[in-house]
């Protein structure tokens, strides 16, 4: 399929065509502010529910579905598939690696706002589980896609000791203002387990999370202060309320 064409979420035909930063459907006439890249994979044990969550219905044309047998290949394919204004919907947070890499290749010096109940800052040597989905933020930092001073970890409340040690070593914290300073664009990595379990259905719920209203307000504020060059949503299960919450948060981010 041409990178300029996508499946319209309204009439379900491949007649949504890229126009500027968004899409216009030549069949039903719908216009859209962004395009979706779906990454239905979970790089860890027992993540099938998250992989299925990447297929939830969203009000944006579907520009690509990326399925690869290796994470490195997935990263390359996601980066290459990104629309001008990308919404990446992944199973696990590893989808953010290719997405942020692709955004950085276009935008230059990017900020990354990692909104997650977990740090995703482990390495194969420090991970208690060995699941790759606990490492993608660290992958981006170690690869130099984003510098620690241009990144912020927001909403984390379940960190492993090596993650805390790493954050202290590189000066990573939850300061959004610091991360946005002097950057050319922003990638938002949103794992919906940052929300309180009463608000969302996720594989790894953590108590005492944000309310939906609090997260929406945060995203609205950030979208008003930075050029959001891309956003990814991960960690959710394929439930009806999750689709509604996801669409609400993407709208708050300006998509």
Coordinates of N, CA and C in Angstrom, one line a residue:
X1 N 0.8 -1.2 0.0 CA 0.0 0.0 0.0 C 0.9 1.2 0.0
X2 N 0.5 2.2 -0.8 CA 1.3 3.5 -0.8 C 1.3 4.1 0.6
X3 N 2.4 4.8 0.9 CA 2.5 5.5 2.2 C 1.6 6.7 2.2
X4 N 1.1 7.1 1.1 CA 0.2 8.2 1.0 C -1.3 7.8 1.2
X5 N -1.6 6.5 1.3 CA -3.0 6.1 1.4 C -3.1 5.4 2.7
X6 N -4.3 5.4 3.3 CA -4.6 4.8 4.5 C -6.1 4.3 4.5
X7 N -6.4 3.4 5.5 CA -7.8 2.9 5.6 C -8.6 3.9 6.4
X8 N -9.7 4.4 5.9 CA -10.5 5.4 6.5 C -11.2 4.7 7.7
X9 N -11.3 5.4 8.9 CA -12.0 4.8 10.0 C -13.5 4.8 9.9
X10 N -14.0 5.6 9.0 CA -15.4 5.8 8.8 C -16.0 4.8 7.8
X11 N -15.4 4.8 6.6 CA -16.0 3.9 5.5 C -15.2 2.6 5.3
X12 N -14.0 2.5 6.1 CA -13.2 1.3 6.1 C -12.6 1.0 4.7
X13 N -12.5 1.9 3.8 CA -11.8 1.7 2.5 C -10.5 2.4 2.5
X14 N -9.6 1.9 1.6 CA -8.3 2.5 1.5 C -8.3 3.8 0.6
X15 N -9.1 4.7 1.0 CA -9.3 5.9 0.2 C -9.0 7.2 1.0
X16 N -8.4 7.0 2.1 CA -7.9 8.2 2.9 C -6.5 8.5 2.3
X17 N -6.3 9.8 1.8 CA -5.1 10.2 1.2 C -4.4 11.3 2.0
X18 N -3.1 11.2 2.1 CA -2.4 12.2 2.9 C -2.5 13.5 2.2
X19 N -2.9 14.5 3.0 CA -3.0 15.9 2.5 C -2.3 16.8 3.6
X20 N -1.2 17.4 3.3 CA -0.5 18.1 4.3 C -0.1 17.2 5.4
X21 N -0.4 17.6 6.7 CA 0.0 16.8 7.8 C -1.1 15.7 8.1
X22 N -2.3 15.8 7.5 CA -3.3 14.9 7.8 C -3.8 14.1 6.7
X23 N -5.1 13.7 6.7 CA -5.6 12.8 5.6 C -7.0 13.3 5.3
X24 N -7.4 13.0 4.0 CA -8.8 13.3 3.6 C -9.2 12.0 2.8
X25 N -10.4 11.6 3.2 CA -11.0 10.4 2.5 C -11.7 10.8 1.2
X26 N -11.2 10.2 0.1 CA -11.8 10.5 -1.2 C -13.2 9.8 -1.4
X27 N -13.5 8.9 -0.4 CA -14.8 8.2 -0.5 C -15.9 8.8 0.2
X28 N -15.6 9.1 1.5 CA -16.7 9.7 2.4 C -16.5 11.1 2.7
X29 N -15.3 11.7 2.3 CA -15.1 13.1 2.5 C -14.6 13.5 3.9
X30 N -14.3 12.5 4.8 CA -13.8 12.7 6.1 C -12.4 13.3 6.1
X31 N -12.1 14.2 7.0 CA -10.8 14.7 7.2 C -10.3 14.4 8.6
X32 N -8.9 14.2 8.7 CA -8.3 13.7 9.9 C -7.0 14.4 10.1
X33 N -6.7 14.6 11.4 CA -5.5 15.4 11.8 C -4.2 14.5 11.9
X34 N -4.4 13.2 11.8 CA -3.2 12.3 12.0 C -3.5 11.0 11.4
X35 N -2.5 10.1 11.3 CA -2.6 8.8 10.8 C -2.1 7.8 11.9
X36 N -2.7 6.6 11.9 CA -2.3 5.6 12.9 C -1.4 4.6 12.3
X37 N -0.3 4.2 13.0 CA 0.5 3.1 12.8 C 0.3 2.1 13.9
X38 N -0.2 0.9 13.6 CA -0.5 -0.1 14.7 C 0.7 -1.1 14.8
X39 N 1.1 -1.4 16.0 CA 2.2 -2.3 16.2 C 1.7 -3.4 17.2
X40 N 1.0 -4.4 16.7 CA 0.4 -5.4 17.6 C 1.4 -6.4 18.1
X41 N 2.3 -6.0 18.9 CA 3.3 -6.9 19.5 C 3.6 -6.6 20.9
X42 N 4.0 -7.6 21.7 CA 4.4 -7.4 23.1 C 5.6 -8.2 23.3
X43 N 6.7 -7.5 23.6 CA 8.0 -8.2 23.7 C 8.3 -8.6 25.1
X44 N 7.6 -9.6 25.5 CA 7.7 -10.2 26.9 C 6.7 -11.3 27.0
X45 N 6.7 -11.9 28.2 CA 5.9 -13.1 28.5 C 4.5 -12.7 28.9
X46 N 3.5 -13.3 28.2 CA 2.1 -13.1 28.6 C 1.5 -11.8 28.2
X47 N 2.1 -11.2 27.1 CA 1.6 -9.9 26.7 C 0.6 -10.0 25.6
X48 N -0.1 -11.1 25.3 CA -1.0 -11.2 24.2 C -2.1 -10.2 24.3
X49 N -2.6 -9.9 25.5 CA -3.7 -8.9 25.6 C -3.3 -7.6 25.2
X50 N -2.1 -7.2 25.5 CA -1.6 -5.9 25.0 C -1.4 -5.8 23.5
X51 N -1.0 -6.9 22.9 CA -0.8 -7.0 21.5 C -2.2 -6.8 20.8
X52 N -3.2 -7.4 21.3 CA -4.6 -7.2 20.8 C -5.1 -5.8 21.0
X53 N -4.6 -5.2 22.1 CA -5.0 -3.8 22.4 C -4.6 -2.8 21.3
X54 N -3.5 -3.1 20.6 CA -3.1 -2.2 19.5 C -4.0 -2.1 18.4
X55 N -5.1 -3.0 18.4 CA -6.0 -3.0 17.3 C -7.3 -2.3 17.7
X56 N -7.4 -1.6 18.8 CA -8.6 -0.9 19.2 C -9.0 0.1 18.1
X57 N -10.3 0.4 17.9 CA -10.8 1.4 17.0 C -10.4 2.8 17.4
X58 N -9.9 3.6 16.5 CA -9.6 5.0 16.8 C -10.0 5.9 15.6
X59 N -10.3 7.1 15.9 CA -10.9 8.0 14.8 C -9.8 8.6 13.9
X60 N -8.9 7.8 13.4 CA -7.8 8.2 12.5 C -7.6 7.1 11.4
X61 N -7.2 7.5 10.2 CA -6.9 6.6 9.2 C -5.7 5.6 9.6
X62 N -5.8 4.4 9.2 CA -4.8 3.4 9.5 C -3.8 3.4 8.4
X63 N -2.6 4.0 8.7 CA -1.6 4.1 7.7 C -0.7 2.8 7.5
X64 N -0.6 2.1 8.6 CA 0.2 0.9 8.5 C 0.0 0.0 9.7
X65 N 0.2 -1.3 9.5 CA 0.3 -2.3 10.6 C 1.7 -2.9 10.5
X66 N 2.4 -2.8 11.5 CA 3.8 -3.3 11.5 C 3.9 -4.5 12.4
X67 N 4.2 -5.6 11.8 CA 4.4 -6.9 12.5 C 5.7 -7.5 12.0
X68 N 6.7 -7.6 12.9 CA 8.0 -8.2 12.6 C 8.4 -9.2 13.6
X69 N 9.3 -10.1 13.2 CA 9.7 -11.2 14.1 C 10.8 -10.8 15.0
X70 N 11.5 -9.7 14.8 CA 12.5 -9.2 15.7 C 12.3 -7.8 16.0
X71 N 12.7 -7.3 17.2 CA 12.5 -6.0 17.6 C 13.2 -5.0 16.8
X72 N 14.5 -5.3 16.4 CA 15.2 -4.4 15.6 C 14.5 -4.1 14.3
X73 N 14.0 -5.2 13.7 CA 13.3 -5.0 12.4 C 12.0 -4.2 12.6
X74 N 11.3 -4.4 13.8 CA 10.1 -3.6 14.1 C 10.5 -2.2 14.2
X75 N 11.5 -1.8 14.9 CA 11.9 -0.4 15.0 C 12.1 0.3 13.7
X76 N 12.8 -0.4 12.8 CA 13.1 0.2 11.5 C 11.8 0.4 10.7
X77 N 10.9 -0.6 10.8 CA 9.7 -0.6 10.0 C 8.8 0.5 10.5
X78 N 8.7 0.6 11.9 CA 7.8 1.7 12.4 C 8.3 3.1 12.0
X79 N 9.6 3.3 12.2 CA 10.2 4.6 11.8 C 9.9 4.9 10.3
X80 N 10.0 3.9 9.5 CA 9.8 4.2 8.0 C 8.3 4.4 7.7
X81 N 7.4 3.8 8.5 CA 5.9 3.9 8.2 C 5.3 5.1 8.8
X82 N 5.9 6.0 9.5 CA 5.3 7.1 10.2 C 4.7 8.1 9.2
X83 N 3.4 8.4 9.4 CA 2.8 9.6 8.7 C 3.4 10.9 9.1
X84 N 3.0 12.0 8.5 CA 3.6 13.3 8.9 C 3.2 13.6 10.4
X85 N 2.0 13.3 10.8 CA 1.6 13.4 12.2 C 1.2 12.0 12.7
X86 N 2.1 11.3 13.3 CA 1.8 9.9 13.6 C 1.2 9.7 15.0
X87 N 0.3 8.8 15.0 CA -0.2 8.2 16.3 C 0.2 6.7 16.2
X88 N 1.1 6.3 17.1 CA 1.5 4.9 17.1 C 0.8 4.2 18.2
X89 N 0.1 3.1 17.9 CA -0.6 2.4 18.9 C 0.0 1.0 19.0
X90 N 0.7 0.8 20.2 CA 1.4 -0.5 20.3 C 0.8 -1.4 21.3
X91 N 1.3 -2.6 21.2 CA 1.0 -3.5 22.3 C 1.8 -3.1 23.5
X92 N 3.1 -3.3 23.5 CA 4.0 -2.8 24.6 C 4.7 -1.6 24.2
X93 N 5.5 -1.1 25.2 CA 6.2 0.2 25.0 C 7.3 0.1 24.1
X94 N 7.7 -1.0 23.6 CA 8.8 -1.1 22.6 C 8.4 -0.5 21.3
X95 N 7.1 -0.3 21.1 CA 6.6 0.4 19.9 C 7.2 1.9 19.9
X96 N 7.5 2.4 21.1 CA 7.9 3.8 21.1 C 9.4 4.0 20.6
X97 N 10.1 2.9 20.6 CA 11.5 3.0 20.1 C 11.6 3.4 18.7
X98 N 10.9 2.6 17.8 CA 10.9 3.0 16.4 C 10.2 4.3 16.1
X99 N 9.1 4.6 16.9 CA 8.4 5.8 16.7 C 9.2 7.0 17.0
X100 N 9.8 7.0 18.2 CA 10.7 8.2 18.6 C 11.9 8.3 17.7
X101 N 12.4 7.2 17.3 CA 13.6 7.3 16.4 C 13.2 7.9 15.1
X102 N 12.1 7.6 14.5 CA 11.6 8.2 13.3 C 11.3 9.6 13.5
X103 N 10.7 10.0 14.6 CA 10.3 11.4 14.8 C 11.6 12.2 15.0
X104 N 12.6 11.7 15.7 CA 13.9 12.4 15.8 C 14.6 12.6 14.5
X105 N 14.5 11.6 13.6 CA 15.1 11.8 12.3 C 14.5 12.9 11.5
X106 N 13.3 13.3 11.8 CA 12.6 14.4 11.1 C 12.8 15.7 11.8
X107 N 12.7 15.7 13.1 CA 12.5 16.9 13.9 C 13.9 17.4 14.4
X108 N 14.9 16.6 14.5 CA 16.1 17.0 15.1 C 16.2 16.7 16.5
X109 N 16.5 17.7 17.3 CA 16.6 17.5 18.8 C 15.2 17.5 19.4
X110 N 14.9 16.3 19.8 CA 13.5 16.1 20.3 C 13.5 15.9 21.8
X111 N 12.4 16.3 22.5 CA 12.1 15.9 23.8 C 11.3 14.6 23.8
X112 N 11.4 13.8 24.8 CA 10.6 12.7 25.0 C 9.9 12.8 26.4
X113 N 8.6 12.8 26.4 CA 7.8 12.8 27.6 C 7.3 11.3 27.8
X114 N 7.9 10.6 28.7 CA 7.6 9.2 29.0 C 6.6 9.2 30.1
X115 N 5.3 8.9 29.8 CA 4.2 8.9 30.8 C 3.9 7.5 31.1
X116 N 4.2 7.0 32.3 CA 4.1 5.6 32.5 C 4.2 5.3 34.0
X117 N 3.5 4.3 34.4 CA 3.5 3.8 35.8 C 4.9 3.2 36.2
X118 N 5.6 2.7 35.1 CA 6.9 2.1 35.3 C 8.0 2.9 34.6
X119 N 9.2 2.6 34.9 CA 10.3 3.3 34.3 C 10.7 2.9 32.9
X120 N 10.6 1.6 32.7 CA 11.1 1.0 31.4 C 12.6 1.4 31.1
X121 N 13.3 1.4 32.2 CA 14.7 1.9 32.2 C 15.7 0.7 32.5
X122 N 15.2 -0.5 32.5 CA 16.1 -1.6 32.8 C 16.9 -2.0 31.6
X123 N 17.9 -2.8 31.8 CA 18.7 -3.4 30.7 C 18.6 -4.9 30.9
X124 N 19.1 -5.7 29.9 CA 19.1 -7.1 30.1 C 19.8 -7.6 31.3
X125 N 20.8 -6.8 31.8 CA 21.5 -7.2 33.0 C 20.8 -6.8 34.3
X126 N 19.9 -5.8 34.3 CA 19.3 -5.4 35.5 C 17.8 -5.8 35.6
X127 N 17.2 -6.3 34.5 CA 15.8 -6.6 34.5 C 15.5 -7.8 35.4
X128 N 14.5 -7.7 36.3 CA 14.1 -8.8 37.1 C 13.4 -9.9 36.3
X129 N 12.7 -9.5 35.2 CA 11.9 -10.4 34.4 C 12.5 -10.8 33.1
X130 N 13.4 -10.0 32.6 CA 13.9 -10.2 31.2 C 13.0 -9.8 30.1
X131 N 11.8 -9.2 30.4 CA 10.9 -8.8 29.4 C 11.5 -7.5 28.8
X132 N 11.5 -7.5 27.4 CA 12.0 -6.3 26.7 C 11.2 -5.1 27.0
X133 N 9.9 -5.3 27.3 CA 9.0 -4.1 27.4 C 9.4 -3.3 28.7
X134 N 10.3 -3.8 29.5 CA 10.7 -3.1 30.6 C 12.0 -2.3 30.3
X135 N 12.4 -2.2 29.0 CA 13.7 -1.6 28.7 C 13.6 -0.5 27.6
X136 N 12.5 -0.2 27.0 CA 12.5 0.7 25.8 C 13.0 2.2 26.0
X137 N 12.6 2.7 27.2 CA 13.1 4.1 27.5 C 14.6 4.1 27.6
X138 N 15.1 3.1 28.2 CA 16.6 3.0 28.3 C 17.2 2.8 26.9
X139 N 16.6 2.1 26.1 CA 17.1 1.9 24.7 C 17.2 3.2 24.0
X140 N 16.2 4.0 24.1 CA 16.3 5.3 23.4 C 17.4 6.2 24.0
X141 N 17.5 6.2 25.3 CA 18.5 7.0 25.9 C 19.9 6.5 25.6
X142 N 20.1 5.2 25.7 CA 21.5 4.7 25.4 C 21.9 4.8 23.9
X143 N 20.8 4.8 23.0 CA 21.1 5.0 21.6 C 21.3 6.4 21.2
X144 N 21.1 7.4 22.1 CA 21.3 8.8 21.8 C 20.1 9.4 21.0
X145 N 19.0 8.7 20.9 CA 17.9 9.2 20.2 C 17.4 10.5 20.9
X146 N 17.4 10.4 22.2 CA 17.1 11.5 23.1 C 18.1 11.6 24.2
X147 N 18.5 12.8 24.6 CA 19.4 13.0 25.7 C 18.6 13.0 27.0
X148 N 19.2 12.6 28.1 CA 18.6 12.6 29.4 C 18.0 13.9 29.8
X149 N 18.8 15.0 29.4 CA 18.3 16.3 29.8 C 17.1 16.8 29.0
X150 N 16.8 16.1 27.9 CA 15.6 16.4 27.1 C 14.5 15.4 27.3
X151 N 14.5 14.6 28.4 CA 13.5 13.6 28.7 C 13.0 13.8 30.1
X152 N 11.8 13.3 30.2 CA 11.1 13.3 31.6 C 10.3 12.1 31.7
X153 N 10.3 11.5 32.9 CA 9.5 10.3 33.3 C 8.4 10.8 34.2
X154 N 7.2 10.7 33.8 CA 6.1 11.3 34.5 C 5.1 10.2 34.9
X155 N 4.7 10.2 36.2 CA 3.7 9.3 36.7 C 4.2 7.9 37.1
X156 N 5.5 7.7 37.2 CA 6.1 6.4 37.6 C 5.9 6.2 39.1
X157 N 5.5 5.0 39.4 CA 5.3 4.7 40.8 C 5.7 3.3 41.1
X158 N 6.3 2.6 40.2 CA 6.9 1.2 40.4 C 8.2 1.1 39.7
X159 N 9.3 1.5 40.4 CA 10.6 1.5 39.8 C 11.5 0.4 40.5
X160 N 12.3 -0.2 39.7 CA 13.3 -1.1 40.3 C 14.5 -0.4 40.8
X161 N 15.2 -0.9 41.8 CA 16.4 -0.1 42.3 C 17.4 0.3 41.2
X162 N 17.7 -0.6 40.3 CA 18.7 -0.1 39.2 C 18.1 1.0 38.4
X163 N 16.8 1.1 38.2 CA 16.2 2.2 37.5 C 16.4 3.5 38.2
X164 N 16.2 3.5 39.5 CA 16.3 4.6 40.4 C 17.8 5.1 40.3
X165 N 18.7 4.1 40.4 CA 20.1 4.5 40.4 C 20.5 5.1 39.1
X166 N 20.0 4.6 38.0 CA 20.3 5.2 36.7 C 19.7 6.6 36.5
X167 N 18.5 6.8 37.0 CA 17.9 8.1 36.9 C 18.8 9.2 37.7
X168 N 19.2 8.8 38.9 CA 20.1 9.7 39.7 C 21.4 9.9 39.0
X169 N 21.9 8.9 38.3 CA 23.2 9.1 37.6 C 23.2 10.0 36.5
X170 N 22.1 10.0 35.7 CA 22.0 10.8 34.4 C 21.2 12.1 34.7
X171 N 20.6 12.2 35.8 CA 19.8 13.4 36.1 C 18.4 13.4 35.5
X172 N 17.8 12.2 35.4 CA 16.5 12.1 34.8 C 15.5 12.2 35.9
X173 N 14.4 13.0 35.7 CA 13.4 13.2 36.7 C 12.0 13.5 35.9
X174 N 11.1 14.1 36.7 CA 9.8 14.3 36.1 C 9.5 15.7 35.6
X175 N 10.6 16.5 35.4 CA 10.5 17.9 35.0 C 10.2 18.0 33.5
X176 N 8.9 18.3 33.2 CA 8.5 18.5 31.8 C 9.1 19.8 31.3
X177 N 9.2 20.8 32.1 CA 9.7 22.1 31.7 C 11.2 22.0 31.3
X178 N 12.0 21.3 32.1 CA 13.4 21.0 31.7 C 13.5 20.3 30.4
X179 N 12.7 19.2 30.3 CA 12.8 18.4 29.1 C 12.5 19.2 27.8
X180 N 11.6 20.1 27.9 CA 11.1 20.8 26.7 C 12.1 21.9 26.3
X181 N 12.9 22.4 27.2 CA 13.8 23.6 26.9 C 14.7 23.3 25.7
X182 N 14.7 24.2 24.7 CA 15.6 24.3 23.6 C 15.5 23.0 22.7
X183 N 14.3 22.4 22.7 CA 14.1 21.2 21.8 C 13.3 21.6 20.6
X184 N 13.4 20.8 19.5 CA 12.7 21.1 18.3 C 11.3 20.5 18.1
X185 N 11.0 19.5 18.9 CA 9.8 18.8 18.8 C 9.7 17.8 20.0
X186 N 8.5 17.3 20.2 CA 8.2 16.4 21.3 C 7.5 15.1 20.9
X187 N 8.1 14.0 21.4 CA 7.4 12.7 21.3 C 6.8 12.4 22.6
X188 N 5.5 12.1 22.7 CA 4.9 11.7 23.9 C 4.7 10.1 23.9
X189 N 5.3 9.5 24.8 CA 5.2 8.0 25.0 C 4.2 7.8 26.2
X190 N 3.0 7.4 25.8 CA 1.9 7.3 26.8 C 1.6 5.8 27.0
X191 N 2.0 5.3 28.2 CA 1.5 4.0 28.6 C 0.3 4.2 29.5
X192 N -0.8 3.7 29.1 CA -2.1 4.0 29.9 C -2.1 3.4 31.2
X193 N -1.1 2.6 31.6 CA -1.1 2.1 33.0 C -0.7 3.2 34.0
X194 N -0.4 4.4 33.4 CA -0.2 5.6 34.3 C -1.5 6.0 35.0
X195 N -2.6 5.6 34.4 CA -3.9 5.9 35.0 C -4.2 5.0 36.1
X196 N -5.0 5.4 37.0 CA -5.5 4.5 38.1 C -6.2 3.3 37.5
X197 N -6.1 2.2 38.1 CA -6.8 1.0 37.5 C -8.3 1.1 37.5
X198 N -8.9 2.1 38.3 CA -10.3 2.3 38.2 C -10.7 3.0 36.9
X199 N -9.8 3.5 36.2 CA -10.0 4.3 34.9 C -9.7 3.6 33.7
X200 N -9.0 2.4 33.7 CA -8.5 1.9 32.5 C -8.2 0.4 32.7
X201 N -8.2 -0.4 31.6 CA -7.9 -1.8 31.7 C -6.5 -2.1 31.0
X202 N -5.6 -2.5 31.9 CA -4.2 -2.7 31.4 C -3.7 -4.0 31.9
X203 N -2.6 -4.5 31.3 CA -2.0 -5.7 31.7 C -1.4 -5.7 33.1
X204 N -0.7 -4.5 33.4 CA 0.1 -4.4 34.6 C -0.4 -3.2 35.4
X205 N -1.6 -3.3 36.1 CA -2.1 -2.1 36.8 C -1.3 -1.8 38.0
X206 N -1.2 -0.5 38.3 CA -0.6 0.0 39.5 C -1.5 0.9 40.2
X207 N -1.7 0.7 41.5 CA -2.6 1.6 42.3 C -2.1 3.0 42.4
X208 N -3.1 3.9 42.7 CA -2.7 5.3 43.0 C -2.2 6.1 41.8
X209 N -2.8 5.8 40.6 CA -2.4 6.5 39.4 C -3.2 7.8 39.2
X210 N -2.9 8.4 38.0 CA -3.7 9.6 37.6 C -5.1 9.3 37.4
X211 N -6.0 10.3 37.6 CA -7.3 10.2 37.1 C -7.3 10.6 35.6
X212 N -8.3 10.2 34.9 CA -8.4 10.6 33.5 C -8.4 12.1 33.3
X213 N -9.1 12.8 34.2 CA -9.1 14.3 34.1 C -7.7 14.8 34.3
X214 N -6.9 14.3 35.3 CA -5.6 14.8 35.5 C -4.7 14.5 34.3
X215 N -4.8 13.4 33.7 CA -3.9 13.1 32.6 C -4.3 13.9 31.4
X216 N -5.6 14.1 31.2 CA -6.1 15.0 30.1 C -5.6 16.4 30.3
X217 N -5.6 16.9 31.5 CA -5.1 18.3 31.7 C -3.6 18.4 31.5
X218 N -2.9 17.4 31.9 CA -1.4 17.4 31.6 C -1.1 17.4 30.1
X219 N -1.8 16.6 29.3 CA -1.6 16.5 27.9 C -2.0 17.8 27.2
X220 N -3.1 18.4 27.7 CA -3.5 19.7 27.1 C -2.4 20.8 27.4
X221 N -1.9 20.8 28.6 CA -0.9 21.8 28.9 C 0.4 21.6 28.1
X222 N 0.8 20.3 28.0 CA 2.0 20.1 27.2 C 1.8 20.4 25.7
X223 N 0.7 20.1 25.2 CA 0.4 20.4 23.8 C 0.4 21.9 23.5
X224 N 0.1 22.7 24.5 CA 0.1 24.1 24.4 C 1.5 24.7 24.6
X225 N 2.4 24.0 25.1 CA 3.8 24.5 25.3 C 4.8 24.0 24.3
X226 N 4.5 22.9 23.6 CA 5.5 22.3 22.7 C 4.9 21.9 21.4
X227 N 5.7 21.7 20.4 CA 5.3 21.1 19.1 C 5.3 19.6 19.2
X228 N 4.1 19.0 19.3 CA 4.0 17.6 19.5 C 4.2 16.9 18.1
X229 N 5.3 16.3 17.9 CA 5.6 15.7 16.6 C 5.2 14.3 16.4
X230 N 4.8 13.7 17.5 CA 4.2 12.3 17.5 C 3.8 11.9 18.8
X231 N 2.9 10.9 18.9 CA 2.4 10.4 20.1 C 2.2 8.9 20.0
X232 N 2.6 8.2 21.0 CA 2.3 6.7 21.0 C 1.6 6.3 22.2
X233 N 0.7 5.4 22.1 CA -0.1 4.9 23.2 C 0.1 3.4 23.3
X234 N 0.4 2.9 24.5 CA 0.7 1.5 24.6 C 0.1 1.0 26.0
X235 N 0.2 -0.4 26.2 CA -0.1 -1.0 27.4 C -1.5 -1.3 27.7
X236 N -2.4 -1.0 26.7 CA -3.8 -1.2 27.0 C -4.4 -2.5 26.5
X237 N -5.5 -2.9 27.0 CA -6.2 -4.1 26.6 C -7.3 -3.7 25.7
X238 N -7.8 -4.6 24.9 CA -8.8 -4.3 23.9 C -10.2 -4.3 24.4
X239 N -10.5 -3.2 25.2 CA -11.9 -3.1 25.8 C -12.5 -1.8 25.3
X240 N -13.8 -1.7 25.4 CA -14.5 -0.6 24.8 C -14.2 0.7 25.6
X241 N -14.1 0.7 26.9 CA -13.8 1.9 27.6 C -12.3 2.4 27.3
X242 N -11.4 1.4 27.0 CA -10.1 1.8 26.6 C -10.0 2.6 25.3
X243 N -10.8 2.2 24.4 CA -10.9 2.9 23.1 C -11.3 4.4 23.3
X244 N -12.3 4.5 24.2 CA -12.8 5.9 24.4 C -11.8 6.7 25.2
X245 N -11.1 6.1 26.2 CA -10.1 6.9 26.9 C -8.9 7.2 26.0
X246 N -8.5 6.3 25.2 CA -7.4 6.6 24.3 C -7.7 7.7 23.3
X247 N -8.9 7.7 22.7 CA -9.3 8.8 21.8 C -9.3 10.1 22.6
X248 N -9.8 10.1 23.8 CA -9.8 11.3 24.6 C -8.4 11.9 24.9
X249 N -7.5 11.0 25.2 CA -6.1 11.5 25.5 C -5.4 12.0 24.2
X250 N -5.6 11.3 23.1 CA -5.0 11.8 21.9 C -5.5 13.1 21.5
X251 N -6.8 13.4 21.7 CA -7.4 14.7 21.4 C -6.8 15.7 22.3
X252 N -6.6 15.4 23.6 CA -6.0 16.3 24.5 C -4.5 16.7 24.1
X253 N -3.8 15.8 23.4 CA -2.5 16.0 23.0 C -2.5 16.8 21.7
X254 N -3.7 17.1 21.1 CA -3.8 17.9 19.9 C -3.9 17.1 18.7
X255 N -4.2 15.8 18.8 CA -4.3 14.9 17.6 C -5.8 14.6 17.3

